[in-house]
Tab-separated table of C-alpha atoms in Angstrom:
chain	number	residue	atom	x	y	z
A	1	UNK	CA	11.043	56.416	-67.817
A	2	UNK	CA	12.109	52.826	-68.388
A	3	UNK	CA	15.014	53.055	-65.979
A	4	UNK	CA	12.816	54.612	-63.261
A	5	UNK	CA	10.163	51.907	-63.728
A	6	UNK	CA	12.789	49.193	-63.509
A	7	UNK	CA	14.142	50.680	-60.299
A	8	UNK	CA	10.794	50.829	-58.712
A	9	UNK	CA	9.993	47.203	-59.658
A	10	UNK	CA	13.260	46.104	-58.129
A	11	UNK	CA	12.591	47.905	-54.944
A	12	UNK	CA	9.056	46.440	-54.827
A	13	UNK	CA	10.533	42.984	-55.265
A	14	UNK	CA	13.037	43.482	-52.494
A	15	UNK	CA	10.260	44.729	-50.167
A	16	UNK	CA	8.109	41.688	-50.934
A	17	UNK	CA	11.131	39.482	-50.418
A	18	UNK	CA	11.748	41.083	-46.973
A	19	UNK	CA	8.225	40.648	-45.962
A	20	UNK	CA	8.217	37.030	-47.025
A	21	UNK	CA	11.295	36.377	-45.030
A	22	UNK	CA	9.829	38.216	-42.040
A	23	UNK	CA	6.734	36.104	-42.296
A	24	UNK	CA	8.760	32.859	-42.479
A	25	UNK	CA	10.850	33.900	-39.502
A	26	UNK	CA	7.753	34.666	-37.412
A	27	UNK	CA	6.260	31.380	-38.578
A	28	UNK	CA	9.430	29.521	-37.528
A	29	UNK	CA	9.380	31.243	-34.126
A	30	UNK	CA	5.810	30.384	-33.575
A	31	UNK	CA	6.421	26.792	-34.440
A	32	UNK	CA	9.410	26.767	-32.149
A	33	UNK	CA	7.332	28.210	-29.364
A	34	UNK	CA	4.577	25.631	-29.922
A	35	UNK	CA	7.210	22.773	-29.857
A	36	UNK	CA	8.684	24.102	-26.659
A	37	UNK	CA	5.215	24.300	-25.223
A	38	UNK	CA	4.406	20.703	-26.242
A	39	UNK	CA	7.748	19.467	-24.781
A	40	UNK	CA	7.077	21.254	-21.493
A	41	UNK	CA	3.526	19.737	-21.267
A	42	UNK	CA	5.043	16.298	-22.070
A	43	UNK	CA	7.669	16.737	-19.330
A	44	UNK	CA	5.067	17.818	-16.874
A	45	UNK	CA	2.889	14.883	-17.702
A	46	UNK	CA	5.744	12.489	-17.326
A	47	UNK	CA	6.712	14.010	-14.016
A	48	UNK	CA	3.076	13.713	-12.776
A	49	UNK	CA	2.846	10.079	-13.964
A	50	UNK	CA	6.011	9.292	-11.947
A	51	UNK	CA	4.460	10.486	-8.702
A	52	UNK	CA	3.164	7.662	-6.394
A	53	UNK	CA	-0.070	8.419	-4.552
A	54	UNK	CA	-0.542	7.175	-1.059
A	55	UNK	CA	-3.266	6.495	1.502
A	56	UNK	CA	-1.955	6.245	5.085
A	57	UNK	CA	-3.916	3.956	7.481
A	58	UNK	CA	-3.078	3.965	11.124
A	59	UNK	CA	-5.047	4.508	14.297
A	60	UNK	CA	-2.384	6.809	15.822
A	61	UNK	CA	-2.606	10.400	14.601
A	62	UNK	CA	1.066	11.075	15.430
A	63	UNK	CA	2.079	8.141	13.142
A	64	UNK	CA	-0.145	9.325	10.304
A	65	UNK	CA	1.317	12.910	10.684
A	66	UNK	CA	4.855	11.550	10.706
A	67	UNK	CA	4.343	9.436	7.585
A	68	UNK	CA	2.544	12.256	5.697
A	69	UNK	CA	5.400	14.680	6.530
A	70	UNK	CA	8.065	12.123	5.511
A	71	UNK	CA	6.580	11.323	2.156
A	72	UNK	CA	5.480	14.864	1.208
A	73	UNK	CA	9.039	16.112	1.916
A	74	UNK	CA	10.392	13.542	-0.599
A	75	UNK	CA	10.110	13.821	-4.388
A	76	UNK	CA	7.889	11.372	-6.203
A	77	UNK	CA	5.204	10.887	-3.635
A	78	UNK	CA	1.862	12.440	-2.916
A	79	UNK	CA	-0.322	11.571	0.169
A	80	UNK	CA	-3.910	11.671	-0.965
A	81	UNK	CA	-5.477	11.044	2.485
A	82	UNK	CA	-5.479	9.216	5.789
A	83	UNK	CA	-7.668	6.721	7.583
A	84	UNK	CA	-7.830	5.638	11.215
A	85	UNK	CA	-9.117	2.104	10.746
A	86	UNK	CA	-9.998	-0.688	8.342
A	87	UNK	CA	-13.530	0.438	7.670
A	88	UNK	CA	-12.574	4.044	6.901
A	89	UNK	CA	-9.602	2.720	4.778
A	90	UNK	CA	-12.104	0.967	2.424
A	91	UNK	CA	-14.127	4.121	2.039
A	92	UNK	CA	-11.065	6.376	1.451
A	93	UNK	CA	-9.484	3.869	-0.956
A	94	UNK	CA	-12.692	3.735	-3.057
A	95	UNK	CA	-12.893	7.551	-3.112
A	96	UNK	CA	-9.196	8.377	-3.662
A	97	UNK	CA	-7.908	5.408	-5.748
A	98	UNK	CA	-4.294	5.606	-4.402
A	99	UNK	CA	-1.396	3.646	-5.943
A	100	UNK	CA	-0.272	2.298	-2.593
A	101	UNK	CA	-1.939	1.971	0.783
A	102	UNK	CA	0.263	1.959	3.915
A	103	UNK	CA	-1.736	-0.282	6.284
A	104	UNK	CA	-1.440	-0.862	9.965
A	105	UNK	CA	-2.967	-4.137	11.261
A	106	UNK	CA	-4.541	-3.805	14.762
A	107	UNK	CA	-6.923	-0.777	14.869
A	108	UNK	CA	-10.078	-0.131	16.739
A	109	UNK	CA	-11.904	0.899	13.593
A	110	UNK	CA	-11.512	-2.449	11.878
A	111	UNK	CA	-8.533	-4.654	11.482
A	112	UNK	CA	-6.007	-4.163	8.674
A	113	UNK	CA	-6.224	-7.846	7.652
A	114	UNK	CA	-10.013	-7.551	7.138
A	115	UNK	CA	-9.571	-4.452	5.087
A	116	UNK	CA	-6.813	-6.061	2.928
A	117	UNK	CA	-9.094	-9.116	2.335
A	118	UNK	CA	-11.996	-6.771	1.303
A	119	UNK	CA	-9.809	-4.718	-0.941
A	120	UNK	CA	-8.664	-7.853	-2.680
A	121	UNK	CA	-12.251	-9.126	-3.047
A	122	UNK	CA	-13.221	-5.828	-4.678
A	123	UNK	CA	-10.273	-6.007	-7.051
A	124	UNK	CA	-8.882	-2.701	-5.886
A	125	UNK	CA	-6.096	-1.245	-8.007
A	126	UNK	CA	-4.078	-0.152	-5.021
A	127	UNK	CA	-1.214	-2.226	-3.658
A	128	UNK	CA	-1.222	-2.695	0.070
A	129	UNK	CA	2.064	-2.374	2.010
A	130	UNK	CA	1.588	-3.374	5.618
A	131	UNK	CA	3.468	-1.133	8.085
A	132	UNK	CA	3.212	-2.312	11.647
A	133	UNK	CA	5.038	-3.205	14.852
A	134	UNK	CA	3.796	-6.731	14.826
A	135	UNK	CA	5.755	-9.558	13.242
A	136	UNK	CA	4.234	-12.734	14.741
A	137	UNK	CA	2.961	-15.607	12.548
A	138	UNK	CA	-0.576	-14.695	13.556
A	139	UNK	CA	-0.078	-11.281	11.974
A	140	UNK	CA	2.210	-11.833	9.044
A	141	UNK	CA	0.664	-14.900	7.477
A	142	UNK	CA	-2.962	-13.682	7.499
A	143	UNK	CA	-1.920	-10.350	6.012
A	144	UNK	CA	-0.009	-11.890	3.111
A	145	UNK	CA	-2.714	-14.474	2.540
A	146	UNK	CA	-5.296	-11.681	2.486
A	147	UNK	CA	-3.447	-10.006	-0.388
A	148	UNK	CA	-0.804	-7.659	1.014
A	149	UNK	CA	1.939	-6.884	-1.538
A	150	UNK	CA	4.440	-6.295	1.157
A	151	UNK	CA	5.131	-6.223	4.871
A	152	UNK	CA	7.477	-3.931	6.788
A	153	UNK	CA	8.033	-3.072	10.467
A	154	UNK	CA	7.756	0.511	11.641
A	155	UNK	CA	11.451	0.514	12.676
A	156	UNK	CA	12.368	0.328	8.958
A	157	UNK	CA	14.875	3.130	7.888
A	158	UNK	CA	13.394	5.966	5.920
A	159	UNK	CA	15.081	5.091	2.593
A	160	UNK	CA	14.010	1.433	2.952
A	161	UNK	CA	10.431	2.614	3.343
A	162	UNK	CA	10.625	4.786	0.262
A	163	UNK	CA	12.141	1.888	-1.730
A	164	UNK	CA	9.517	-0.467	-0.508
A	165	UNK	CA	6.653	1.862	-1.571
A	166	UNK	CA	8.219	2.217	-5.012
A	167	UNK	CA	8.533	-1.508	-5.330
A	168	UNK	CA	5.003	-2.115	-4.113
A	169	UNK	CA	3.590	0.400	-6.593
A	170	UNK	CA	5.184	-1.837	-9.298
A	171	UNK	CA	3.572	-4.918	-7.900
A	172	UNK	CA	6.831	-6.320	-6.446
A	173	UNK	CA	6.718	-8.150	-3.120
A	174	UNK	CA	8.659	-6.434	-0.304
A	175	UNK	CA	9.308	-8.131	3.093
A	176	UNK	CA	11.355	-7.117	6.090
A	177	UNK	CA	14.042	-9.645	6.934
A	178	UNK	CA	12.245	-10.857	10.082
A	179	UNK	CA	8.929	-11.410	8.211
A	180	UNK	CA	10.641	-13.079	5.288
A	181	UNK	CA	12.285	-15.544	7.694
A	182	UNK	CA	8.993	-16.292	9.372
A	183	UNK	CA	7.288	-17.014	6.059
A	184	UNK	CA	10.096	-19.323	4.964
A	185	UNK	CA	9.826	-21.216	8.254
A	186	UNK	CA	6.071	-21.520	7.869
A	187	UNK	CA	6.411	-22.859	4.287
A	188	UNK	CA	9.008	-25.469	5.408
A	189	UNK	CA	7.150	-26.516	8.524
A	190	UNK	CA	5.862	-30.141	8.215
A	191	UNK	CA	2.172	-30.355	7.781
A	192	UNK	CA	-0.052	-32.989	9.314
A	193	UNK	CA	-1.735	-34.996	6.559
A	194	UNK	CA	-5.470	-34.334	6.390
A	195	UNK	CA	-5.219	-31.422	8.780
A	196	UNK	CA	-7.571	-28.573	7.848
A	197	UNK	CA	-5.901	-25.113	7.711
A	198	UNK	CA	-6.868	-22.534	10.243
A	199	UNK	CA	-8.444	-19.290	8.993
A	200	UNK	CA	-6.647	-15.999	9.505
A	201	UNK	CA	-8.953	-15.010	12.370
A	202	UNK	CA	-8.630	-18.397	13.975
A	203	UNK	CA	-4.897	-17.994	14.008
A	204	UNK	CA	-5.251	-14.569	15.598
A	205	UNK	CA	-7.383	-15.956	18.277
A	206	UNK	CA	-5.046	-18.917	18.808
A	207	UNK	CA	-2.000	-16.573	19.123
A	208	UNK	CA	-3.734	-14.572	21.777
A	209	UNK	CA	-4.859	-17.674	23.661
A	210	UNK	CA	-1.246	-18.850	23.614
A	211	UNK	CA	-0.341	-15.687	25.595
A	212	UNK	CA	-2.808	-16.660	28.277
A	213	UNK	CA	-5.379	-14.143	27.202
A	214	UNK	CA	-9.026	-14.764	28.317
A	215	UNK	CA	-11.911	-14.911	25.941
A	216	UNK	CA	-13.096	-11.435	27.082
A	217	UNK	CA	-9.593	-9.966	26.565
A	218	UNK	CA	-9.353	-11.614	23.127
A	219	UNK	CA	-12.685	-10.090	22.163
A	220	UNK	CA	-11.466	-6.644	23.260
A	221	UNK	CA	-8.139	-7.005	21.420
A	222	UNK	CA	-9.730	-8.086	18.150
A	223	UNK	CA	-12.850	-5.852	18.426
A	224	UNK	CA	-15.258	-8.776	18.212
A	225	UNK	CA	-17.887	-10.199	20.682
A	226	UNK	CA	-16.985	-12.757	23.249
A	227	UNK	CA	-19.508	-15.188	21.593
A	228	UNK	CA	-17.604	-14.832	18.341
A	229	UNK	CA	-14.388	-15.774	20.116
A	230	UNK	CA	-15.959	-18.887	21.455
A	231	UNK	CA	-17.157	-19.769	17.980
A	232	UNK	CA	-13.605	-19.403	16.622
A	233	UNK	CA	-12.227	-21.568	19.439
A	234	UNK	CA	-14.777	-24.349	18.678
A	235	UNK	CA	-13.797	-24.348	14.993
A	236	UNK	CA	-10.065	-24.350	15.664
A	237	UNK	CA	-10.398	-27.118	18.312
A	238	UNK	CA	-12.119	-29.227	15.700
A	239	UNK	CA	-9.470	-28.549	13.122
A	240	UNK	CA	-6.602	-29.306	15.465
A	241	UNK	CA	-8.340	-32.371	16.874
A	242	UNK	CA	-8.275	-31.156	20.444
A	243	UNK	CA	-10.786	-30.298	23.187
A	244	UNK	CA	-9.300	-27.387	25.135
A	245	UNK	CA	-7.132	-24.330	25.044
A	246	UNK	CA	-3.981	-25.910	26.461
A	247	UNK	CA	-4.079	-28.723	23.953
A	248	UNK	CA	-4.818	-26.292	21.097
A	249	UNK	CA	-1.683	-24.365	21.946
A	250	UNK	CA	0.516	-27.363	22.387
A	251	UNK	CA	-0.644	-28.768	19.130
A	252	UNK	CA	-0.204	-25.450	17.251
A	253	UNK	CA	3.395	-25.200	18.398
A	254	UNK	CA	4.071	-28.820	17.456
A	255	UNK	CA	2.761	-28.263	13.952
A	256	UNK	CA	4.492	-24.970	13.446
A	257	UNK	CA	1.384	-22.918	13.379
A	258	UNK	CA	2.660	-20.774	16.213
A	259	UNK	CA	6.299	-19.690	15.995
């Protein structure tokens, strides 16, 4: 009887030992699965954080479609929405909170410069990267002064645009070579002592006047009233110390206001 009891006890101990080992193995596998799950979730979160969200603002649908297709086909970007003008851009930016806004300048639904200025005033988180066909002083300087992080022309290569958006998202300034050259020239241009600086809108009006544009045409181009154009002219005449359009243009060229 003693031998049988001893044998039974040993078998019982072995069974208990096997069950304990099995439980430990199952516990280890569960912990391993949970760790793998946590690592996967972390990787997914990191990947999501690396994606740069965009708002595309341009009055031409074909341009918006092209930019959306370009960025959505590349890793690391997500287009949240589009806008056809400055006013709509402000609404969409408030609703979508993108990382970067690709902004055209001259649009019927509100100018890009005015939208940039308002975004800056509101303290918007989004960085604005101007993407336009215009590189004149009357376009570049107002946009940068309004708060744009960067300024590129629409003929920029695809990879340059991707690089510029990534840089803008990090708050770094990005300028096309032509725009950078203009800004350097503007900074180095001699300033007349005591001369009051023209506002961004006054420079826009002056640039159009320099092309021989009538008040009515200026109003149509900038989407403002003809009376407002005359008011801007009156103010810029006073600042430049002149009395007419021809003298204003000549003085502006002489002072380096017009390139």
